[in-house]
């Protein structure tokens, strides 16, 4: 039965398939043999993709040997595409579905082979790109933009938003810029009513110094400077520039669970700027609707800050849920609640959200 399906697929993809050898025993065939028989007539024997003129359709074929592209997609997503066809992740239907011809296990073997075509191991595997939590900075270097927004749910009205832009350089490095904006209600000698303004713009750099797919771990070192662009008189921004240094760590736990941690220090570069130590921890797990559908990632974050010269620990808890919005799964939404847990005085419950675009995978309106 399977063999018949496979032959149909081979016939369907045109004359170049004549060159491919159909393995007699699909269960024992290597990933490479299966690839050559079923994928190579479009993707090329070397994985770089055949010329458009040869395949006879408009869509450009990806280059599986290009690590900058190939390393970042988790194998499971590629198995989904190979099993269900391109549209399952918002790609063209010119990428056919092989679920009728090959089992998930066989396609898993093909994808393992395809993954091996990127040979530069400096690039961390996409599986280590764990879901982004609301506050804990992840270790994986990213190409993304994020719009964050949060609002006080009690006490004085306050609403903040920030635009975060992250760009990856090479396999391990990333630059980041964050532009915050705050609107709040003030009633003091100078103000009565709503005030708004730019907050402290921050620039950062990250470097993933360790990653290991076998153990499911990744770690980075980051540095950040926050410039005093905010209006301190309105309570939007600090008195002067601040420097921050931290470590981020991520670990895959069981199949779809993960743990991420971040710890570091922040110090003000101005008179009276206190040095603070901070630690953040997040636990979560991803579920999908059906075998290939939307992903749901509930997470819980613990945030701890303490002034280094004494003072007690300020703790927050942030339960949250990240959801993929489109079929390509590169537009994500996260919503949660920040719950002040110690030193509640003057600190209110906050609604926290973000909207994220992984822009390397396509524009905002692609892949819905
Ligand atoms: C009939 C030609 C054809 C065959 C055969 C084919 N593909 Fe594709 N594949 C495509 C096209 C075209 C695209 C690009 C789709 C797009 O960009 O919208 C694609 C895209 C992909 C992608 C998505 C890469 C990304 O951008 O994330 C994967 C993974 C993939 N193919 C795997 C396979 C595997 C594995 C096989 C064999 C089991 C296979 N393909 C066989 C035409 C084909």
mmCIF file with all atom_site columns, N, CA and C in Angstrom, residues 305 311-315 340-347:
data_model
loop_
_atom_site.group_PDB
_atom_site.id
_atom_site.type_symbol
_atom_site.label_atom_id
_atom_site.label_alt_id
_atom_site.label_comp_id
_atom_site.label_asym_id
_atom_site.label_entity_id
_atom_site.label_seq_id
_atom_site.pdbx_PDB_ins_code
_atom_site.Cartn_x
_atom_site.Cartn_y
_atom_site.Cartn_z
_atom_site.occupancy
_atom_site.B_iso_or_equiv
_atom_site.pdbx_formal_charge
_atom_site.auth_seq_id
_atom_site.auth_comp_id
_atom_site.auth_asym_id
_atom_site.auth_atom_id
_atom_site.pdbx_PDB_model_num
ATOM 1  N N  . UNK A 1 305 ? 14.464 40.358 42.915 1.00 0.00 ? 305 UNK A N  1
ATOM 2  C CA . UNK A 1 305 ? 15.423 41.476 42.860 1.00 0.00 ? 305 UNK A CA 1
ATOM 3  C C  . UNK A 1 305 ? 15.825 41.827 44.284 1.00 0.00 ? 305 UNK A C  1
ATOM 4  N N  . UNK A 1 311 ? 19.044 44.913 52.258 1.00 0.00 ? 311 UNK A N  1
ATOM 5  C CA . UNK A 1 311 ? 17.700 45.046 51.708 1.00 0.00 ? 311 UNK A CA 1
ATOM 6  C C  . UNK A 1 311 ? 17.150 43.658 51.472 1.00 0.00 ? 311 UNK A C  1
ATOM 7  N N  . UNK A 1 312 ? 15.821 43.571 51.435 1.00 0.00 ? 312 UNK A N  1
ATOM 8  C CA . UNK A 1 312 ? 15.253 42.233 51.322 1.00 0.00 ? 312 UNK A CA 1
ATOM 9  C C  . UNK A 1 312 ? 14.838 41.960 49.880 1.00 0.00 ? 312 UNK A C  1
ATOM 10 N N  . UNK A 1 313 ? 14.531 40.720 49.634 1.00 0.00 ? 313 UNK A N  1
ATOM 11 C CA . UNK A 1 313 ? 14.238 40.284 48.268 1.00 0.00 ? 313 UNK A CA 1
ATOM 12 C C  . UNK A 1 313 ? 12.818 40.692 47.872 1.00 0.00 ? 313 UNK A C  1
ATOM 13 N N  . UNK A 1 314 ? 12.698 41.295 46.706 1.00 0.00 ? 314 UNK A N  1
ATOM 14 C CA . UNK A 1 314 ? 11.385 41.619 46.158 1.00 0.00 ? 314 UNK A CA 1
ATOM 15 C C  . UNK A 1 314 ? 11.025 40.505 45.176 1.00 0.00 ? 314 UNK A C  1
ATOM 16 N N  . UNK A 1 315 ? 9.889  39.861 45.424 1.00 0.00 ? 315 UNK A N  1
ATOM 17 C CA . UNK A 1 315 ? 9.508  38.686 44.616 1.00 0.00 ? 315 UNK A CA 1
ATOM 18 C C  . UNK A 1 315 ? 8.214  38.948 43.851 1.00 0.00 ? 315 UNK A C  1
ATOM 19 N N  . UNK A 1 340 ? 2.680  40.824 42.522 1.00 0.00 ? 340 UNK A N  1
ATOM 20 C CA . UNK A 1 340 ? 3.690  41.164 43.535 1.00 0.00 ? 340 UNK A CA 1
ATOM 21 C C  . UNK A 1 340 ? 3.507  40.240 44.736 1.00 0.00 ? 340 UNK A C  1
ATOM 22 N N  . UNK A 1 341 ? 4.574  39.604 45.165 1.00 0.00 ? 341 UNK A N  1
ATOM 23 C CA . UNK A 1 341 ? 4.434  38.560 46.172 1.00 0.00 ? 341 UNK A CA 1
ATOM 24 C C  . UNK A 1 341 ? 5.013  38.973 47.529 1.00 0.00 ? 341 UNK A C  1
ATOM 25 N N  . UNK A 1 342 ? 6.104  39.765 47.493 1.00 0.00 ? 342 UNK A N  1
ATOM 26 C CA . UNK A 1 342 ? 6.594  40.347 48.746 1.00 0.00 ? 342 UNK A CA 1
ATOM 27 C C  . UNK A 1 342 ? 6.620  41.862 48.552 1.00 0.00 ? 342 UNK A C  1
ATOM 28 N N  . UNK A 1 343 ? 6.718  42.611 49.645 1.00 0.00 ? 343 UNK A N  1
ATOM 29 C CA . UNK A 1 343 ? 6.758  44.088 49.595 1.00 0.00 ? 343 UNK A CA 1
ATOM 30 C C  . UNK A 1 343 ? 5.698  44.643 48.649 1.00 0.00 ? 343 UNK A C  1
ATOM 31 N N  . UNK A 1 344 ? 4.464  44.327 48.943 1.00 0.00 ? 344 UNK A N  1
ATOM 32 C CA . UNK A 1 344 ? 3.366  44.680 48.054 1.00 0.00 ? 344 UNK A CA 1
ATOM 33 C C  . UNK A 1 344 ? 3.063  46.188 48.057 1.00 0.00 ? 344 UNK A C  1
ATOM 34 N N  . UNK A 1 345 ? 3.576  46.866 49.081 1.00 0.00 ? 345 UNK A N  1
ATOM 35 C CA . UNK A 1 345 ? 3.319  48.310 49.215 1.00 0.00 ? 345 UNK A CA 1
ATOM 36 C C  . UNK A 1 345 ? 3.697  49.074 47.935 1.00 0.00 ? 345 UNK A C  1
ATOM 37 N N  . UNK A 1 346 ? 2.758  49.779 47.346 1.00 0.00 ? 346 UNK A N  1
ATOM 38 C CA . UNK A 1 346 ? 3.064  50.598 46.168 1.00 0.00 ? 346 UNK A CA 1
ATOM 39 C C  . UNK A 1 346 ? 3.303  49.796 44.893 1.00 0.00 ? 346 UNK A C  1
ATOM 40 N N  . UNK A 1 347 ? 3.124  48.502 44.941 1.00 0.00 ? 347 UNK A N  1
ATOM 41 C CA . UNK A 1 347 ? 3.332  47.696 43.726 1.00 0.00 ? 347 UNK A CA 1
ATOM 42 C C  . UNK A 1 347 ? 2.019  47.011 43.397 1.00 0.00 ? 347 UNK A C  1
#
